[in-house]
């Protein structure tokens, strides 16, 4: 029920958060081969859908879902996110 960055919710994790979001994970993503579900928000400005498309093309056996929403899809559309995860895990 909070707005803004996850970092604002956990100030003691600021350094870890900054290290994580600054990493280029594309080379690691290319090594993945297990089924992977990527869920992105169409209006997300922090992690835009273009990032998801790049990751999906790098990860073998991945599935990209883009929902109409922002960065906090799990809060904005919990039912849709839940259903996507259920379908993915049951496939």
CSV table of N, CA and C in Angstrom, one decimal:
chain,number,residue,atom,x,y,z
A,1,UNK,N,0.8,-1.2,0.0
A,1,UNK,CA,0.0,0.0,0.0
A,1,UNK,C,0.9,1.3,0.0
A,2,UNK,N,2.1,1.1,-0.3
A,2,UNK,CA,3.0,2.2,-0.4
A,2,UNK,C,3.3,2.5,-1.9
A,3,UNK,N,3.6,3.8,-2.2
A,3,UNK,CA,4.0,4.2,-3.5
A,3,UNK,C,5.4,4.5,-3.5
A,4,UNK,N,6.0,4.3,-4.7
A,4,UNK,CA,7.4,4.7,-4.8
A,4,UNK,C,8.3,3.4,-4.8
A,5,UNK,N,9.6,3.7,-4.8
A,5,UNK,CA,10.6,2.6,-4.9
A,5,UNK,C,10.5,1.6,-3.7
A,6,UNK,N,10.8,0.4,-4.0
A,6,UNK,CA,11.0,-0.6,-2.9
A,6,UNK,C,12.0,-0.2,-1.9
A,7,UNK,N,13.0,0.5,-2.4
A,7,UNK,CA,14.1,1.0,-1.6
A,7,UNK,C,13.6,1.9,-0.5
A,8,UNK,N,12.6,2.6,-0.7
A,8,UNK,CA,12.0,3.5,0.3
A,8,UNK,C,11.4,2.8,1.4
A,9,UNK,N,11.0,1.5,1.1
A,9,UNK,CA,10.3,0.7,2.2
A,9,UNK,C,11.4,0.1,3.1
A,10,UNK,N,12.6,-0.1,2.6
A,10,UNK,CA,13.7,-0.8,3.3
A,10,UNK,C,14.9,0.0,3.2
A,11,UNK,N,15.0,1.2,3.9
A,11,UNK,CA,16.2,2.0,3.7
A,11,UNK,C,17.5,1.4,4.0
A,12,UNK,N,17.5,0.4,4.9
A,12,UNK,CA,18.8,-0.3,5.3
A,12,UNK,C,19.3,-1.2,4.1
A,13,UNK,N,18.5,-1.4,3.1
A,13,UNK,CA,18.9,-2.2,1.9
A,13,UNK,C,19.3,-1.3,0.8
A,14,UNK,N,19.5,0.0,1.0
A,14,UNK,CA,19.7,0.9,-0.1
A,14,UNK,C,20.9,0.5,-1.0
A,15,UNK,N,22.0,0.2,-0.3
A,15,UNK,CA,23.3,-0.2,-1.1
A,15,UNK,C,23.0,-1.5,-1.9
A,16,UNK,N,22.4,-2.5,-1.3
A,16,UNK,CA,22.1,-3.7,-2.0
A,16,UNK,C,21.2,-3.4,-3.2
A,17,UNK,N,20.2,-2.6,-3.0
A,17,UNK,CA,19.3,-2.3,-4.1
A,17,UNK,C,20.0,-1.6,-5.2
A,18,UNK,N,20.8,-0.7,-4.9
A,18,UNK,CA,21.6,0.1,-6.0
A,18,UNK,C,22.5,-0.8,-6.7
A,19,UNK,N,23.1,-1.8,-6.1
A,19,UNK,CA,24.0,-2.7,-6.7
A,19,UNK,C,23.2,-3.6,-7.7
A,20,UNK,N,22.1,-4.1,-7.2
A,20,UNK,CA,21.3,-5.0,-8.0
A,20,UNK,C,20.7,-4.3,-9.3
A,21,UNK,N,20.2,-3.1,-9.1
A,21,UNK,CA,19.5,-2.5,-10.3
A,21,UNK,C,20.6,-2.0,-11.3
A,22,UNK,N,21.8,-1.9,-10.9
A,22,UNK,CA,22.8,-1.4,-11.8
A,22,UNK,C,23.5,-2.5,-12.6
A,23,UNK,N,23.2,-3.8,-12.3
A,23,UNK,CA,23.8,-4.9,-13.0
A,23,UNK,C,23.2,-5.2,-14.4
A,24,UNK,N,24.1,-5.5,-15.3
A,24,UNK,CA,23.6,-6.0,-16.6
A,24,UNK,C,23.6,-7.5,-16.5
A,25,UNK,N,22.4,-8.0,-16.5
A,25,UNK,CA,22.2,-9.5,-16.4
A,25,UNK,C,22.0,-10.3,-17.7
A,26,UNK,N,22.2,-9.6,-18.8
A,26,UNK,CA,22.0,-10.2,-20.1
A,26,UNK,C,22.9,-11.4,-20.3
A,27,UNK,N,24.1,-11.4,-19.9
A,27,UNK,CA,25.0,-12.5,-20.1
A,27,UNK,C,24.6,-13.7,-19.2
A,28,UNK,N,24.1,-13.4,-18.0
A,28,UNK,CA,23.7,-14.5,-17.1
A,28,UNK,C,22.3,-15.0,-17.7
A,29,UNK,N,21.5,-14.2,-18.2
A,29,UNK,CA,20.2,-14.6,-18.7
A,29,UNK,C,20.4,-15.6,-19.9
A,30,UNK,N,21.4,-15.4,-20.7
A,30,UNK,CA,21.7,-16.3,-21.8
A,30,UNK,C,22.1,-17.7,-21.4
A,31,UNK,N,22.5,-17.8,-20.2
A,31,UNK,CA,22.9,-19.1,-19.6
A,31,UNK,C,21.7,-19.9,-19.1
A,32,UNK,N,20.6,-19.3,-18.9
A,32,UNK,CA,19.4,-20.0,-18.4
A,32,UNK,C,18.7,-20.8,-19.4
A,33,UNK,N,18.3,-22.0,-19.0
A,33,UNK,CA,17.5,-22.8,-19.9
A,33,UNK,C,16.2,-23.4,-19.3
A,34,UNK,N,16.0,-23.1,-18.1
A,34,UNK,CA,14.8,-23.6,-17.4
A,34,UNK,C,13.6,-22.7,-17.8
A,35,UNK,N,12.4,-23.2,-17.8
A,35,UNK,CA,11.3,-22.4,-18.1
A,35,UNK,C,11.2,-21.2,-17.2
A,36,UNK,N,11.0,-20.0,-17.8
A,36,UNK,CA,11.0,-18.7,-17.1
A,36,UNK,C,9.9,-17.9,-17.6
A,37,UNK,N,9.2,-17.4,-16.6
A,37,UNK,CA,8.0,-16.4,-16.8
A,37,UNK,C,8.5,-15.0,-16.5
A,38,UNK,N,8.4,-14.1,-17.4
A,38,UNK,CA,8.7,-12.7,-17.2
A,38,UNK,C,7.4,-11.9,-17.3
A,39,UNK,N,7.1,-11.1,-16.3
A,39,UNK,CA,5.9,-10.3,-16.3
A,39,UNK,C,6.3,-8.9,-16.2
A,40,UNK,N,5.9,-8.1,-17.2
A,40,UNK,CA,6.2,-6.7,-17.3
A,40,UNK,C,5.0,-5.8,-17.4
A,41,UNK,N,5.0,-4.6,-17.0
A,41,UNK,CA,4.0,-3.6,-17.1
A,41,UNK,C,4.2,-2.7,-18.3
A,42,UNK,N,3.2,-2.6,-19.1
A,42,UNK,CA,3.2,-1.8,-20.3
A,42,UNK,C,3.7,-0.4,-20.1
A,43,UNK,N,3.2,0.2,-18.9
A,43,UNK,CA,3.5,1.6,-18.6
A,43,UNK,C,4.7,1.7,-17.5
A,44,UNK,N,5.4,0.7,-17.3
A,44,UNK,CA,6.5,0.7,-16.3
A,44,UNK,C,7.7,1.5,-16.9
A,45,UNK,N,8.0,2.6,-16.2
A,45,UNK,CA,9.1,3.4,-16.6
A,45,UNK,C,10.4,3.0,-15.9
A,46,UNK,N,10.3,2.3,-14.8
A,46,UNK,CA,11.5,1.8,-14.1
A,46,UNK,C,12.2,0.6,-14.8
A,47,UNK,N,11.4,-0.4,-15.2
A,47,UNK,CA,11.8,-1.5,-15.9
A,47,UNK,C,10.9,-1.7,-17.1
A,48,UNK,N,11.1,-1.0,-18.2
A,48,UNK,CA,10.2,-1.0,-19.3
A,48,UNK,C,10.1,-2.3,-20.0
A,49,UNK,N,9.0,-2.5,-20.7
A,49,UNK,CA,8.8,-3.8,-21.4
A,49,UNK,C,9.9,-4.1,-22.4
A,50,UNK,N,10.6,-3.1,-22.9
A,50,UNK,CA,11.7,-3.4,-23.8
A,50,UNK,C,12.8,-4.2,-23.1
A,51,UNK,N,13.0,-4.0,-21.8
A,51,UNK,CA,13.9,-4.8,-21.1
A,51,UNK,C,13.5,-6.2,-21.0
A,52,UNK,N,12.2,-6.4,-20.8
A,52,UNK,CA,11.6,-7.8,-20.8
A,52,UNK,C,11.8,-8.5,-22.1
A,53,UNK,N,11.6,-7.7,-23.2
A,53,UNK,CA,11.8,-8.3,-24.5
A,53,UNK,C,13.2,-8.8,-24.7
A,54,UNK,N,14.2,-8.0,-24.3
A,54,UNK,CA,15.6,-8.3,-24.4
A,54,UNK,C,15.9,-9.6,-23.6
A,55,UNK,N,15.4,-9.6,-22.3
A,55,UNK,CA,15.6,-10.8,-21.5
A,55,UNK,C,14.9,-12.0,-22.1
A,56,UNK,N,13.7,-11.9,-22.6
A,56,UNK,CA,13.0,-13.0,-23.2
A,56,UNK,C,13.7,-13.6,-24.4
A,57,UNK,N,14.3,-12.7,-25.2
A,57,UNK,CA,15.1,-13.2,-26.3
A,57,UNK,C,16.4,-13.9,-25.9
A,58,UNK,N,16.9,-13.5,-24.7
A,58,UNK,CA,18.2,-14.1,-24.2
A,58,UNK,C,17.9,-15.4,-23.5
A,59,UNK,N,16.8,-15.6,-22.9
A,59,UNK,CA,16.5,-16.7,-22.1
A,59,UNK,C,15.8,-17.8,-22.9
A,60,UNK,N,16.5,-18.9,-23.1
A,60,UNK,CA,15.8,-20.0,-23.8
A,60,UNK,C,14.6,-20.5,-23.0
A,61,UNK,N,13.6,-20.9,-23.6
A,61,UNK,CA,12.4,-21.4,-23.0
A,61,UNK,C,11.7,-20.4,-22.0
A,62,UNK,N,11.7,-19.2,-22.4
A,62,UNK,CA,11.0,-18.1,-21.6
A,62,UNK,C,9.7,-17.7,-22.2
A,63,UNK,N,8.9,-17.1,-21.4
A,63,UNK,CA,7.6,-16.6,-21.8
A,63,UNK,C,7.5,-15.2,-21.2
A,64,UNK,N,7.2,-14.2,-22.1
A,64,UNK,CA,7.0,-12.8,-21.7
A,64,UNK,C,5.5,-12.5,-21.7
A,65,UNK,N,5.0,-11.9,-20.6
A,65,UNK,CA,3.7,-11.4,-20.5
A,65,UNK,C,3.8,-9.9,-20.2
A,66,UNK,N,3.1,-9.1,-21.0
A,66,UNK,CA,3.1,-7.7,-20.7
A,66,UNK,C,1.6,-7.3,-20.4
A,67,UNK,N,1.4,-6.8,-19.2
A,67,UNK,CA,0.1,-6.4,-18.7
A,67,UNK,C,0.0,-4.9,-18.8
A,68,UNK,N,-1.2,-4.4,-18.9
A,68,UNK,CA,-1.5,-3.0,-18.9
A,68,UNK,C,-1.4,-2.5,-17.5
A,69,UNK,N,-0.2,-1.9,-17.1
A,69,UNK,CA,0.0,-1.5,-15.8
A,69,UNK,C,1.4,-0.9,-15.7
A,70,UNK,N,1.8,-0.6,-14.4
A,70,UNK,CA,3.1,0.0,-14.2
A,70,UNK,C,4.1,-0.9,-13.5
A,71,UNK,N,4.9,-0.4,-12.7
A,71,UNK,CA,6.0,-1.1,-12.0
A,71,UNK,C,5.5,-2.1,-11.0
A,72,UNK,N,4.4,-1.8,-10.3
A,72,UNK,CA,4.0,-2.6,-9.2
A,72,UNK,C,2.8,-3.5,-9.6
A,73,UNK,N,2.9,-4.3,-10.7
A,73,UNK,CA,1.8,-5.1,-11.2
A,73,UNK,C,1.2,-6.0,-10.2
A,74,UNK,N,2.1,-6.5,-9.3
A,74,UNK,CA,1.6,-7.5,-8.3
A,74,UNK,C,0.7,-6.8,-7.3
A,75,UNK,N,0.7,-5.5,-7.2
A,75,UNK,CA,-0.2,-4.7,-6.4
A,75,UNK,C,-1.4,-4.2,-7.2
A,76,UNK,N,-1.1,-3.8,-8.5
A,76,UNK,CA,-2.1,-3.2,-9.3
A,76,UNK,C,-3.1,-4.3,-9.8
A,77,UNK,N,-2.6,-5.4,-10.2
A,77,UNK,CA,-3.4,-6.5,-10.8
A,77,UNK,C,-3.0,-7.8,-10.2
A,78,UNK,N,-3.2,-8.0,-8.9
A,78,UNK,CA,-2.8,-9.2,-8.2
A,78,UNK,C,-3.4,-10.5,-8.8
A,79,UNK,N,-4.7,-10.4,-9.2
A,79,UNK,CA,-5.4,-11.5,-9.7
A,79,UNK,C,-4.8,-12.0,-11.0
A,80,UNK,N,-4.5,-11.0,-11.9
A,80,UNK,CA,-3.9,-11.3,-13.2
A,80,UNK,C,-2.5,-11.9,-13.1
A,81,UNK,N,-1.7,-11.3,-12.2
A,81,UNK,CA,-0.4,-11.8,-12.0
A,81,UNK,C,-0.4,-13.3,-11.4
A,82,UNK,N,-1.3,-13.4,-10.4
A,82,UNK,CA,-1.5,-14.7,-9.8
A,82,UNK,C,-1.9,-15.8,-10.8
A,83,UNK,N,-2.8,-15.4,-11.7
A,83,UNK,CA,-3.3,-16.4,-12.7
A,83,UNK,C,-2.2,-16.7,-13.7
A,84,UNK,N,-1.4,-15.7,-14.1
A,84,UNK,CA,-0.3,-16.0,-15.0
A,84,UNK,C,0.7,-17.0,-14.4
A,85,UNK,N,1.0,-16.8,-13.1
A,85,UNK,CA,2.0,-17.7,-12.4
A,85,UNK,C,1.4,-19.0,-12.2
A,86,UNK,N,0.1,-19.2,-11.9
A,86,UNK,CA,-0.6,-20.5,-11.8
A,86,UNK,C,-0.5,-21.2,-13.1
A,87,UNK,N,-0.9,-20.5,-14.2
A,87,UNK,CA,-0.9,-21.2,-15.5
A,87,UNK,C,0.5,-21.6,-15.9
A,88,UNK,N,1.5,-20.8,-15.6
A,88,UNK,CA,2.9,-21.1,-15.9
A,88,UNK,C,3.3,-22.3,-15.1
A,89,UNK,N,3.1,-22.4,-13.8
A,89,UNK,CA,3.5,-23.5,-13.0
A,89,UNK,C,2.8,-24.8,-13.3
A,90,UNK,N,1.6,-24.7,-13.8
A,90,UNK,CA,0.8,-25.9,-14.0
A,90,UNK,C,0.9,-26.4,-15.5
A,91,UNK,N,1.7,-25.7,-16.3
A,91,UNK,CA,1.8,-26.1,-17.7
A,91,UNK,C,2.8,-27.3,-17.8
